[in-house]
mmCIF file of C-alpha atoms in Angstrom:
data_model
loop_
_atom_site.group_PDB
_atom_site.id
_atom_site.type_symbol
_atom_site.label_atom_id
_atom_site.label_comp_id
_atom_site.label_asym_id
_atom_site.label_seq_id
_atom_site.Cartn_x
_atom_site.Cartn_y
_atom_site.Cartn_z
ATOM 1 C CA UNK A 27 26.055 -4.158 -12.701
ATOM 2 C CA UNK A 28 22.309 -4.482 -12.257
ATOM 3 C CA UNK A 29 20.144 -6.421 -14.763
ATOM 4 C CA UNK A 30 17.588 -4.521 -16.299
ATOM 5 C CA UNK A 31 13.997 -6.504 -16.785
ATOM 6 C CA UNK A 32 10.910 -5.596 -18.758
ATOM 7 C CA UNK A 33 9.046 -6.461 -15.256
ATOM 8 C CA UNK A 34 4.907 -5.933 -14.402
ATOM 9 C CA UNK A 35 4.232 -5.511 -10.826
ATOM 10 C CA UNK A 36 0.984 -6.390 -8.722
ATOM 11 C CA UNK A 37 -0.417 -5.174 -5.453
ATOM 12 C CA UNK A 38 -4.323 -5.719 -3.641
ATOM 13 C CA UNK A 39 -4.686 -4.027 -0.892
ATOM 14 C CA UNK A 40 -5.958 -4.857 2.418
ATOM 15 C CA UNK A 41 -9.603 -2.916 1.530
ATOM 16 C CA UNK A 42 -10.087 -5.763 -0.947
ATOM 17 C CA UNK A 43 -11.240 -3.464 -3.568
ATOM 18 C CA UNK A 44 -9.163 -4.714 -6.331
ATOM 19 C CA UNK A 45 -6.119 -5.626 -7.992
ATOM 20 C CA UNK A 46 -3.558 -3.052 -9.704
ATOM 21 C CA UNK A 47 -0.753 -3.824 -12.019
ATOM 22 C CA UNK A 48 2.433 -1.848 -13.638
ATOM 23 C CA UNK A 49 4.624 -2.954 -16.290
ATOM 24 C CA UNK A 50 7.834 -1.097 -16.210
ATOM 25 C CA UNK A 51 11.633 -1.653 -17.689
ATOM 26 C CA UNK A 52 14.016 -1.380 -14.188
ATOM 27 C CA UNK A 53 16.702 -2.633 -12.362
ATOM 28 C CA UNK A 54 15.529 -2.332 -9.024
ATOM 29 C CA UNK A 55 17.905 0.373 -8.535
ATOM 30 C CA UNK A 56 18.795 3.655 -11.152
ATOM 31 C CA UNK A 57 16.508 2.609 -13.839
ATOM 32 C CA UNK A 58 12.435 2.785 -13.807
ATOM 33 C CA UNK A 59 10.282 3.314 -17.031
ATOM 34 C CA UNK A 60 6.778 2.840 -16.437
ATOM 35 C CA UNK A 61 5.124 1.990 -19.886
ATOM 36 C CA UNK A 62 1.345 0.753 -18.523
ATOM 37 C CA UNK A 63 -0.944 0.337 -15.503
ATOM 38 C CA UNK A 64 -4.438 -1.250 -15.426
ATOM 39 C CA UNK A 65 -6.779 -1.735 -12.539
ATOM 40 C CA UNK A 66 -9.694 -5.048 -11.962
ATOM 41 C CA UNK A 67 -12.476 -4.097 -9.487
ATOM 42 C CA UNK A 68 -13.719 -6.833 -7.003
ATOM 43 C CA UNK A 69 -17.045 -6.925 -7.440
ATOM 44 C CA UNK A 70 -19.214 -7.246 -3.885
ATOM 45 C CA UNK A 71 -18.660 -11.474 -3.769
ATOM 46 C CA UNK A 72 -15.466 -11.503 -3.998
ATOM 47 C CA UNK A 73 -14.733 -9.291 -1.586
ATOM 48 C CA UNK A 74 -16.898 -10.404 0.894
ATOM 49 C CA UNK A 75 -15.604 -13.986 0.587
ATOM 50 C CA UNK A 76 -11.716 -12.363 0.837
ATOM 51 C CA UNK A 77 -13.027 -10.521 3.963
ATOM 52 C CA UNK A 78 -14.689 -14.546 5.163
ATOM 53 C CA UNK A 79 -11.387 -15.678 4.828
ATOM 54 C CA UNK A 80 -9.279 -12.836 6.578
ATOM 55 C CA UNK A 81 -11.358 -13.519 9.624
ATOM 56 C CA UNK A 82 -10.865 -17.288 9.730
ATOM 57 C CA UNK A 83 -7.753 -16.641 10.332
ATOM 58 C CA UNK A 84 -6.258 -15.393 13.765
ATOM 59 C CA UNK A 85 -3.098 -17.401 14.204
ATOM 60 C CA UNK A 86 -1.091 -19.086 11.627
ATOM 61 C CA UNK A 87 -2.489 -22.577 13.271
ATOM 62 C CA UNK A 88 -5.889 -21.298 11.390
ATOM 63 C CA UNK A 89 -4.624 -21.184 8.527
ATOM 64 C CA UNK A 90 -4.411 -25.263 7.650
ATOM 65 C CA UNK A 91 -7.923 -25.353 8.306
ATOM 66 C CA UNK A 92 -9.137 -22.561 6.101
ATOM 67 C CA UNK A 93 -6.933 -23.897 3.361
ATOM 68 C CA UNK A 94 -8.932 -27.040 3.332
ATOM 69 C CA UNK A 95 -12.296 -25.433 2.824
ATOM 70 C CA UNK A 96 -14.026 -24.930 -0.768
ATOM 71 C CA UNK A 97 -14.512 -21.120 0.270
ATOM 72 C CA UNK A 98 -10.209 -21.012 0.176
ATOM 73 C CA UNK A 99 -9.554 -23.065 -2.976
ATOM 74 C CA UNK A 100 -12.585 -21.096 -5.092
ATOM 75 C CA UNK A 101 -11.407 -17.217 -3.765
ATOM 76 C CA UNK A 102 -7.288 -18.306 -4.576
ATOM 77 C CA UNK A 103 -8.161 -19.797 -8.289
ATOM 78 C CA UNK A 104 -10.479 -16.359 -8.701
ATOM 79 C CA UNK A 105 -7.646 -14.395 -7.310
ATOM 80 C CA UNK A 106 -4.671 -16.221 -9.583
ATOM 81 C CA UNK A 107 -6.901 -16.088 -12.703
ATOM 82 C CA UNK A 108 -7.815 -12.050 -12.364
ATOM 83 C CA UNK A 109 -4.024 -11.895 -12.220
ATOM 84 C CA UNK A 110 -3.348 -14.145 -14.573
ATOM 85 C CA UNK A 111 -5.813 -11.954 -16.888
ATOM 86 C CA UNK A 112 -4.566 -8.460 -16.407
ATOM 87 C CA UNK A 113 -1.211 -9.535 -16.685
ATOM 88 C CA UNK A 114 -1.861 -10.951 -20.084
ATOM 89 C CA UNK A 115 -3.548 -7.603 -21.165
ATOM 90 C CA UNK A 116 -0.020 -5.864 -20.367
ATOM 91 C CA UNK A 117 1.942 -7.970 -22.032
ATOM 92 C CA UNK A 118 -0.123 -7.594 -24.816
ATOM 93 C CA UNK A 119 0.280 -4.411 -24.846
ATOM 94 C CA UNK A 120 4.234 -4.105 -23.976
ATOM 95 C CA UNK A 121 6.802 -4.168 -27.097
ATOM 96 C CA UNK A 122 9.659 -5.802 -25.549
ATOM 97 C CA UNK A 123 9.349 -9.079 -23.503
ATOM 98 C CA UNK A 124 8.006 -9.331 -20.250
ATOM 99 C CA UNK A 125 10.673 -11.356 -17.865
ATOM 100 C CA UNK A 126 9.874 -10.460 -14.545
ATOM 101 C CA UNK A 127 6.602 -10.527 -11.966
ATOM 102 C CA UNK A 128 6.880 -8.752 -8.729
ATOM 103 C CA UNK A 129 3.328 -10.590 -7.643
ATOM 104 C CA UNK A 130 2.163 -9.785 -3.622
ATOM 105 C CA UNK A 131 -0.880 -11.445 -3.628
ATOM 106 C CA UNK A 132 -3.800 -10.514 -1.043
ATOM 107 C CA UNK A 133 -2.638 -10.443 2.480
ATOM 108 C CA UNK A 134 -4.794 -12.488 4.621
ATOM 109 C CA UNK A 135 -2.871 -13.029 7.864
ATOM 110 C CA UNK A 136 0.108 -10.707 8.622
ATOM 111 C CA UNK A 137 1.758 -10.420 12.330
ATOM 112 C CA UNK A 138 5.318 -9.444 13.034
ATOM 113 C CA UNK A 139 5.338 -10.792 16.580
ATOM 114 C CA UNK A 140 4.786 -14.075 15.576
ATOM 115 C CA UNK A 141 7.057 -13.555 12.619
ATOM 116 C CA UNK A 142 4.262 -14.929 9.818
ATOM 117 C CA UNK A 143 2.703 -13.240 7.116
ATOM 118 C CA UNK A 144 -0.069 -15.011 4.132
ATOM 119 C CA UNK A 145 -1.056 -13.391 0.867
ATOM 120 C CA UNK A 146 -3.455 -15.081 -1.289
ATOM 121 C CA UNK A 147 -2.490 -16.536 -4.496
ATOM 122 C CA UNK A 148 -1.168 -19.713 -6.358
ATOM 123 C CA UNK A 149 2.077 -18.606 -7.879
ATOM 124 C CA UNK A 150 3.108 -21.390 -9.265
ATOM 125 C CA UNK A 151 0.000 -21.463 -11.426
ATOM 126 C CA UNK A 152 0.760 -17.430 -12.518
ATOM 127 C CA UNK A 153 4.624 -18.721 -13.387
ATOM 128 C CA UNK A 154 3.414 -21.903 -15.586
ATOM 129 C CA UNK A 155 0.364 -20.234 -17.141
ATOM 130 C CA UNK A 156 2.480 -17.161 -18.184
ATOM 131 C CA UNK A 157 5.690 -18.993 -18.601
ATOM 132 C CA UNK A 158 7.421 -16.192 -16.661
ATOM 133 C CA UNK A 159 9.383 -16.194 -13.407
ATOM 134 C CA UNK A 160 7.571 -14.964 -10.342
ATOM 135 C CA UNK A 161 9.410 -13.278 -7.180
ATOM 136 C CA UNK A 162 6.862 -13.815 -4.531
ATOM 137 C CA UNK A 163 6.215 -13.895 -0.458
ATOM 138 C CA UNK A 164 8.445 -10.542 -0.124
ATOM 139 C CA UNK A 165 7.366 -9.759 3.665
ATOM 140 C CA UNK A 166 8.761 -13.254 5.291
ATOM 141 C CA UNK A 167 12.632 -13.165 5.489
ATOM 142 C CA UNK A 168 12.280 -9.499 6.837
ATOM 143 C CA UNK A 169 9.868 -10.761 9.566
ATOM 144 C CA UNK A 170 12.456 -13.758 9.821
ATOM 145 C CA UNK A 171 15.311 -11.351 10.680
ATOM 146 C CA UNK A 172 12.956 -9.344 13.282
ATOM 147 C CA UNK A 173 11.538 -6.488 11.014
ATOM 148 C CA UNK A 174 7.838 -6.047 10.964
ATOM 149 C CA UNK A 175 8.060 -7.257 7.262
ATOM 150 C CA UNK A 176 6.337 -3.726 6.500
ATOM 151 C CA UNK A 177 6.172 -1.495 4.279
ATOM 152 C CA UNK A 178 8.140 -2.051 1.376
ATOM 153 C CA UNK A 179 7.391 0.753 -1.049
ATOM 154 C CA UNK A 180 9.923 2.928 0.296
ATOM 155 C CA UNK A 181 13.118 1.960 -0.947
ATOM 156 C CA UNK A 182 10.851 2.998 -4.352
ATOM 157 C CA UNK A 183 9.684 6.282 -2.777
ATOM 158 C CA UNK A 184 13.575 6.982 -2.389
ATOM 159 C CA UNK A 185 13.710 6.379 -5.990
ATOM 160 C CA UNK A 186 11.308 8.600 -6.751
ATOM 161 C CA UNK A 187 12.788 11.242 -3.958
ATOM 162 C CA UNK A 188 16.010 11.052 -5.902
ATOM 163 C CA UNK A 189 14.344 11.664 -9.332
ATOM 164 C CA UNK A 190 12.364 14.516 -8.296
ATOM 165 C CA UNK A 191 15.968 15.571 -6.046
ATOM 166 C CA UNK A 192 15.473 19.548 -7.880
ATOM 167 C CA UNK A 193 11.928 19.729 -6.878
ATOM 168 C CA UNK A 194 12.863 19.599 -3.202
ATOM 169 C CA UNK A 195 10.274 17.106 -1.607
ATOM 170 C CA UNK A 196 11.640 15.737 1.495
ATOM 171 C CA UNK A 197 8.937 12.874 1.693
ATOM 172 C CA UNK A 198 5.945 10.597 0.085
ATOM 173 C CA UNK A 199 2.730 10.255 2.124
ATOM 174 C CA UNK A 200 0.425 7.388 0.863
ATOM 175 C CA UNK A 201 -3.283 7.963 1.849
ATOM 176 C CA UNK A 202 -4.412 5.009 1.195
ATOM 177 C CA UNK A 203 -6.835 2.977 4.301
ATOM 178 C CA UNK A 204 -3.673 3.928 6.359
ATOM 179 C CA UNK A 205 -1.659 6.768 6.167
ATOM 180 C CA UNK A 206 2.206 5.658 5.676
ATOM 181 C CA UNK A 207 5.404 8.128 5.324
ATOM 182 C CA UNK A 208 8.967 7.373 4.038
ATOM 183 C CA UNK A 209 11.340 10.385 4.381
ATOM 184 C CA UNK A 210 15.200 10.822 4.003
ATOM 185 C CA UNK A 211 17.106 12.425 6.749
ATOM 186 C CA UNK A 212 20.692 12.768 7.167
ATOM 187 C CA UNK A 213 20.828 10.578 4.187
ATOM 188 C CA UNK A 214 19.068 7.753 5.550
ATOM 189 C CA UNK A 215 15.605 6.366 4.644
ATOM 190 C CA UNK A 216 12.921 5.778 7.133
ATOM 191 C CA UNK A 217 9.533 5.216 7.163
ATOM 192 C CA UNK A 218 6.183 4.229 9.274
ATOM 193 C CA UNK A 219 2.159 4.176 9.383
ATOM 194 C CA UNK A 220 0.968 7.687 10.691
ATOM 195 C CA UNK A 221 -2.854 6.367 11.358
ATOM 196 C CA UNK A 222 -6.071 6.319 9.700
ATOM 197 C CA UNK A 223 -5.937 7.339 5.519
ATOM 198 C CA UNK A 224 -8.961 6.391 4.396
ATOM 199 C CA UNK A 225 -9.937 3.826 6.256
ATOM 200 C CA UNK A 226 -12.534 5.595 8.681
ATOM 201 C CA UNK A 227 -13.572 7.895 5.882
ATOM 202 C CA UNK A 228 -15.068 4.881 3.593
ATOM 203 C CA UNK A 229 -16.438 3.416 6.429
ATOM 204 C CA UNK A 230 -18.713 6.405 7.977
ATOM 205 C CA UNK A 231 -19.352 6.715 3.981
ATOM 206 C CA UNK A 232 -20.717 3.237 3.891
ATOM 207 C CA UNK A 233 -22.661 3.421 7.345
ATOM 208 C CA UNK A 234 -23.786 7.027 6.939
ATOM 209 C CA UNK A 235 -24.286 7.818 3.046
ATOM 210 C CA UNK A 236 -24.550 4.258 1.540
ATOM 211 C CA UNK A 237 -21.212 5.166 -0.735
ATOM 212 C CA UNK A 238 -18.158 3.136 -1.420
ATOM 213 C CA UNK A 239 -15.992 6.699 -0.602
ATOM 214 C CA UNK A 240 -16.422 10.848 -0.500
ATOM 215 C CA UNK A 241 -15.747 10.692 -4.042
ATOM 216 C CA UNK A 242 -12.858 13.964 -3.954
ATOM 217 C CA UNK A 243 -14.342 14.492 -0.793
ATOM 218 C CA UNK A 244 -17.269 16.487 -1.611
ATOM 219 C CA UNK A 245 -19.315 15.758 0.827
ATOM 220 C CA UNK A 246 -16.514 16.548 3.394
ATOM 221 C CA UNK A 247 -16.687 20.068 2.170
ATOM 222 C CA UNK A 248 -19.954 20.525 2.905
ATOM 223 C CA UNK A 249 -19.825 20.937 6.597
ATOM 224 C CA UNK A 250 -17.526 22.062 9.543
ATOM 225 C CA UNK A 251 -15.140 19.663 11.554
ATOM 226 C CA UNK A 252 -15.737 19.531 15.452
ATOM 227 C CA UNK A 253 -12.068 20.817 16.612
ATOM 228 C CA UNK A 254 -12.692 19.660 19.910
ATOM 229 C CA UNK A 255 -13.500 16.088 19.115
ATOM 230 C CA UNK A 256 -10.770 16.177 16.359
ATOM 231 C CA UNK A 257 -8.000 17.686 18.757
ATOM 232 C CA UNK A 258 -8.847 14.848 21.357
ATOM 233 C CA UNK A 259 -8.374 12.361 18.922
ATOM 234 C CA UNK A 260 -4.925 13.868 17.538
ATOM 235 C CA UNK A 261 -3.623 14.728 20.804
ATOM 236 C CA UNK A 262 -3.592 11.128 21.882
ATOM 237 C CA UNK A 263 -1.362 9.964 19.160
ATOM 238 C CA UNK A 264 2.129 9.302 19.733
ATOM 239 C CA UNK A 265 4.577 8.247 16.565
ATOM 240 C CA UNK A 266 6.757 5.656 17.447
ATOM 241 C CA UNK A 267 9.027 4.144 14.793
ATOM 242 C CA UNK A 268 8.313 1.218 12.259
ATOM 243 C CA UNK A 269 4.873 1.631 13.391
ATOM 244 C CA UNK A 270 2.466 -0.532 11.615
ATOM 245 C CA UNK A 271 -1.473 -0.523 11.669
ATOM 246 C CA UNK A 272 -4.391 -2.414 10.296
ATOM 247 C CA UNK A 273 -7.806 -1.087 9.582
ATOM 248 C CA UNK A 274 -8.872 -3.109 13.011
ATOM 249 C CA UNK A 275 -6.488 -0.687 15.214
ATOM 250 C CA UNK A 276 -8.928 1.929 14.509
ATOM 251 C CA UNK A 277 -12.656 2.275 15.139
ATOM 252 C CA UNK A 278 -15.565 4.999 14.003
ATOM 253 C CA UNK A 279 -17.655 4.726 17.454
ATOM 254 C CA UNK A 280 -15.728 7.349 19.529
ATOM 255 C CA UNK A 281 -17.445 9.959 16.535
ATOM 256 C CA UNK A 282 -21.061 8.078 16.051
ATOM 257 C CA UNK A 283 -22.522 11.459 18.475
ATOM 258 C CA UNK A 284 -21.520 13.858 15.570
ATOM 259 C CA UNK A 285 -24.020 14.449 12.404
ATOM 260 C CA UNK A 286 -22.799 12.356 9.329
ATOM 261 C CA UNK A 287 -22.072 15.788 7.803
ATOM 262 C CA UNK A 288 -19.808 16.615 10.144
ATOM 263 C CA UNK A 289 -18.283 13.411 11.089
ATOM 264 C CA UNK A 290 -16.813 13.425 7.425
ATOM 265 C CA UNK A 291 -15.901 16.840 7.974
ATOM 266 C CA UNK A 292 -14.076 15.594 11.422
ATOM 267 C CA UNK A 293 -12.550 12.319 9.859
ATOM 268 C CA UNK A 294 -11.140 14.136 6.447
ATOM 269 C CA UNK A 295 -9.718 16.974 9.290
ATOM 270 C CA UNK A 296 -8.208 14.677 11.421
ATOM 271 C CA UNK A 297 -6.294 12.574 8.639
ATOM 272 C CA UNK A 298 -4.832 15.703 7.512
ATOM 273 C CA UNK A 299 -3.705 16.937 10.314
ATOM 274 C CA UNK A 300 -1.617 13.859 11.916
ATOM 275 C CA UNK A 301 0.167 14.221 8.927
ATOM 276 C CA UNK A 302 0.818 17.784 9.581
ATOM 277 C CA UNK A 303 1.739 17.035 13.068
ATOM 278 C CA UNK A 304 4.173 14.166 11.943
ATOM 279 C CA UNK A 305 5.708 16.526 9.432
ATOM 280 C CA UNK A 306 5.973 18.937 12.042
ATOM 281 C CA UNK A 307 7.505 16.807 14.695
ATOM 282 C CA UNK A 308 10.345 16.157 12.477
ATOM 283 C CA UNK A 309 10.837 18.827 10.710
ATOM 284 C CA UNK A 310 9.762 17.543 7.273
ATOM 285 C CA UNK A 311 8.877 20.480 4.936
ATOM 286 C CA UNK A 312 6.997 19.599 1.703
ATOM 287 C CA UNK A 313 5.459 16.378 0.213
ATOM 288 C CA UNK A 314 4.692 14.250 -2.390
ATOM 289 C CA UNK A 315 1.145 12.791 -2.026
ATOM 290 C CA UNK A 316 0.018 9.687 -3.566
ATOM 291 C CA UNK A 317 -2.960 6.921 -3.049
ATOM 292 C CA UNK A 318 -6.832 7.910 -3.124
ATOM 293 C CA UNK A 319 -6.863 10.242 -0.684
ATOM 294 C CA UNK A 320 -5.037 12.717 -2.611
ATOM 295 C CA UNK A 321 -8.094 13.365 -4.293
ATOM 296 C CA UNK A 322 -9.714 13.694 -1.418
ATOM 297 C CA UNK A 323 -9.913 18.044 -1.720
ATOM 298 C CA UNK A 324 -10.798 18.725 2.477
ATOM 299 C CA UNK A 325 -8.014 16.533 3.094
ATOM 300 C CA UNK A 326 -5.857 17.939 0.987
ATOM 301 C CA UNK A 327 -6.666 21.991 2.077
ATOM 302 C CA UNK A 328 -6.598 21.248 5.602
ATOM 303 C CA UNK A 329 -2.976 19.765 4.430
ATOM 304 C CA UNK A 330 -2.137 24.035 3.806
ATOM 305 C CA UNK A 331 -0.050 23.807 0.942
ATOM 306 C CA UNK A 332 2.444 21.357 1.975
ATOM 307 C CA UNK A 333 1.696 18.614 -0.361
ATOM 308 C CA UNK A 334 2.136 18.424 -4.028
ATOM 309 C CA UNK A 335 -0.071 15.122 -6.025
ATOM 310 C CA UNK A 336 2.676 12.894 -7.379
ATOM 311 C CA UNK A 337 0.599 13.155 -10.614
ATOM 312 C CA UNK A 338 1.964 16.415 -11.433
ATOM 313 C CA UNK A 339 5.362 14.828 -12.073
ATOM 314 C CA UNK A 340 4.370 12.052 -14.066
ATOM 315 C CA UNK A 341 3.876 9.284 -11.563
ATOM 316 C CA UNK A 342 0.272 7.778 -11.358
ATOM 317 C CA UNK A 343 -0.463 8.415 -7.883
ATOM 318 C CA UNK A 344 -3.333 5.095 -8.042
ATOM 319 C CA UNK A 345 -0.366 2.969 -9.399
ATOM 320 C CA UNK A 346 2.850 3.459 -7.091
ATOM 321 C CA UNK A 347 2.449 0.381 -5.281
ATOM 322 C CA UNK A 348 2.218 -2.039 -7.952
ATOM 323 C CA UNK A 349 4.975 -0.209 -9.258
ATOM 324 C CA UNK A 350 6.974 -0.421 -6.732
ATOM 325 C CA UNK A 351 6.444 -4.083 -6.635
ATOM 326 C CA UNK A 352 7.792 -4.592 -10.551
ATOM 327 C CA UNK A 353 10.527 -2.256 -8.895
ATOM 328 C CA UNK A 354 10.939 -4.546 -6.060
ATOM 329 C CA UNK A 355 11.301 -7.704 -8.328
ATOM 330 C CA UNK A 356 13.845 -6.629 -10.065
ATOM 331 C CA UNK A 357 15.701 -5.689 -6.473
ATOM 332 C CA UNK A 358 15.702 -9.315 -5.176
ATOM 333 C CA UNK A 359 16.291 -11.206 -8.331
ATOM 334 C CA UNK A 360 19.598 -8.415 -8.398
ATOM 335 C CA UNK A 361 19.689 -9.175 -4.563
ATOM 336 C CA UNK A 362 19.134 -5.493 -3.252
ATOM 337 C CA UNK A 363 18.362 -4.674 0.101
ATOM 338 C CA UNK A 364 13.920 -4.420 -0.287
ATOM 339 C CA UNK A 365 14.241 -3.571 3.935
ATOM 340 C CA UNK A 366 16.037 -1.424 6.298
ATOM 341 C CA UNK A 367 16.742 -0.903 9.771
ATOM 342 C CA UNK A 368 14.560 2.676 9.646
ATOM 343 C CA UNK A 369 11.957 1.296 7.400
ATOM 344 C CA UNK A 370 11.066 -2.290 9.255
ATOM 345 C CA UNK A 371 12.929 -2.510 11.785
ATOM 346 C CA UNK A 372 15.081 -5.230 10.651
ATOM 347 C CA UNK A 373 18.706 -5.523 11.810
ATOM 348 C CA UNK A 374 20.704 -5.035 8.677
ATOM 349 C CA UNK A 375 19.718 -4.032 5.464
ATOM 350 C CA UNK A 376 18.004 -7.037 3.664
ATOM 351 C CA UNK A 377 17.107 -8.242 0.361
ATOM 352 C CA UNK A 378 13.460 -10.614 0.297
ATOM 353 C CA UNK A 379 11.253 -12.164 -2.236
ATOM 354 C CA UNK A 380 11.477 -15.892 -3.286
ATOM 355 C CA UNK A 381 11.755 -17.007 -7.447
ATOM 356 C CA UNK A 382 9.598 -18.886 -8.466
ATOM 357 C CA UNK A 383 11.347 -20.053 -12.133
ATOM 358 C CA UNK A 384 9.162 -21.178 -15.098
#
């Protein structure tokens, strides 16, 4: 039998813009209560010394150098202390004891071929500080056993698949920078990157509008997508499996001819629809949505109906990942499978994480 933990889990993304975390009571397995989630914003020097360090680093030989500069030691002690802060606020808020961290850190160097992955963050200083075990560096033994060492949120999306099992979803799509599926068929879990979430979107906001985002993607309503520059753009995308991109694999320059009016219009059209041609390629019917660009509104009516916002079934759509990661933790400290054959490509189903113990 599984142990159950009062367990908080954490997750940055690779935009940098900040750090969420969950508490929830689970066993990795049949049992998930989320009780709280807060969010920390980066503010504009922190991420641009996260981004500094992200591009020092282009093999895993880089990284002993970079960990040697002041730039490296500063950004990890501001990193472990924001953690180290809203994970105090949760437990100060939870009424049982907090046992368990599912911590990921801040990826700064992450390549399958080469079998290495990085993420940012002293976690022995989070265990001794907070006198709580840590399970940690969850990507590396999949990438050890030849799976991309991506994503691992799905064996949670099955979870939540299996809760909602009446409603009849048959998927979860996360918009968030990149657009990521995991989908049961014939009883089997699989998932992969479809292409560009948001990631294209926030940066023709930045370059074109001087905005972080299209907050609900208002300004994306305002004009007309150019189907012909879309359609191009779609029709040259083939989905493999276990794909897995990074914001680099895609740039804005093909669409710098169109107004910035319509090349929102064009970028909110065209992340929409390779989802709908994914779900249409395999025959996948309706979806949960979750991540920021289900509040993106052109994305979601050029999606026609077919996806639902996880919010309406009491999930918090900004929270699932660091969610999945207190879900996770408990998983590998109950050693679960966290990857699959259909999910990372990884021979045989295989559990991850290390413990680090108080």
């Amino acid at each position: 039998m599984s142990k159950t933990f009062n367990s908080i889990g954490t997750m940055s993304g690779t935009s940098f813009d900040g750090i969420d975390v969950s508490l929830a009571t689970t066993d990795g397995k049949d049992v998930f209560h989320n009780h709280y989630n807060l969010y920390e914003k980066f503010n504009n020097e922190l991420k641009n010394n996260l981004k500094k360090l992200k591009n020092s680093i282009k093999n895993p030989e880089d990284l002993i150098a970079t960990k040697k500069t002041k730039l490296f030691t500063e950004t990890e002690d501001k990193i472990t202390n924001l953690h180290i802060k809203l994970i105090k606020e949760l437990i100060l808020k939870s009424k049982n004891e907090v046992n368990l961290i599912g911590f990921h850190g801040i990826t700064l160097f992450h390549d399958a071929k080469k079998q290495f992955t990085y993420q940012l963050g002293n976690t022995e200083k989070l265990s001794k500080e907070l006198k709580i075990p840590v399970v940690y560096n969850f990507r590396q033994n999949d990438l050890k056993h030849g799976g991309q060492g991506a994503p691992l949120a799905p064996v949670f999306h099955q979870f939540i698949l299996q809760q909602l099992k009446n409603k009849n979803f048959d998927a979860v799509v996360n918009i968030g920078g990149i657009s990521n599926i995991s989908y049961i068929q014939n009883n089997k879990l699989f998932a992969t990157d479809i292409g560009p979430g948001n990631c294209l979107l926030d940066e023709w906001s930045k370059i074109f509008f001087n905005i972080d985002y299209d907050k609900d993607g208002e300004k994306s309503l305002t004009s007309k997508p150019d189907l012909i520059v879309a359609n191009n753009y779609i029709d040259r995308f083939s989905f493999g499996k276990n794909t897995s991109y990074d914001f680099n694999d895609f740039s804005i320059s093909e669409f710098r001819s169109l107004e910035k009016d319509v090349g929102l219009a064009t970028l909110s059209y065209i992340t929409a629809n390779l989802i709908l041609t994914f779900l249409n390629e395999k025959k996948i019917n309706n979806v949960l949505i979750s991540g920021g660009g289900r509040k993106n509104k052109a994305i979601i009516n050029y999606l026609k109906g077919r996806a639902f916002d996880i919010d309406e079934f009491n999930y918090d759509g900004d929270f699932i990942e660091s969610q999945a990661f207190a879900y996770l933790a408990a998983r590998s400290v109950n050693k679960l499978p966290i990857t699959f054959p259909e999910t990372t490509g990884v021979i045989n189903p295989l559990s991850g994480g290390e413990i680090k113990t108080v």
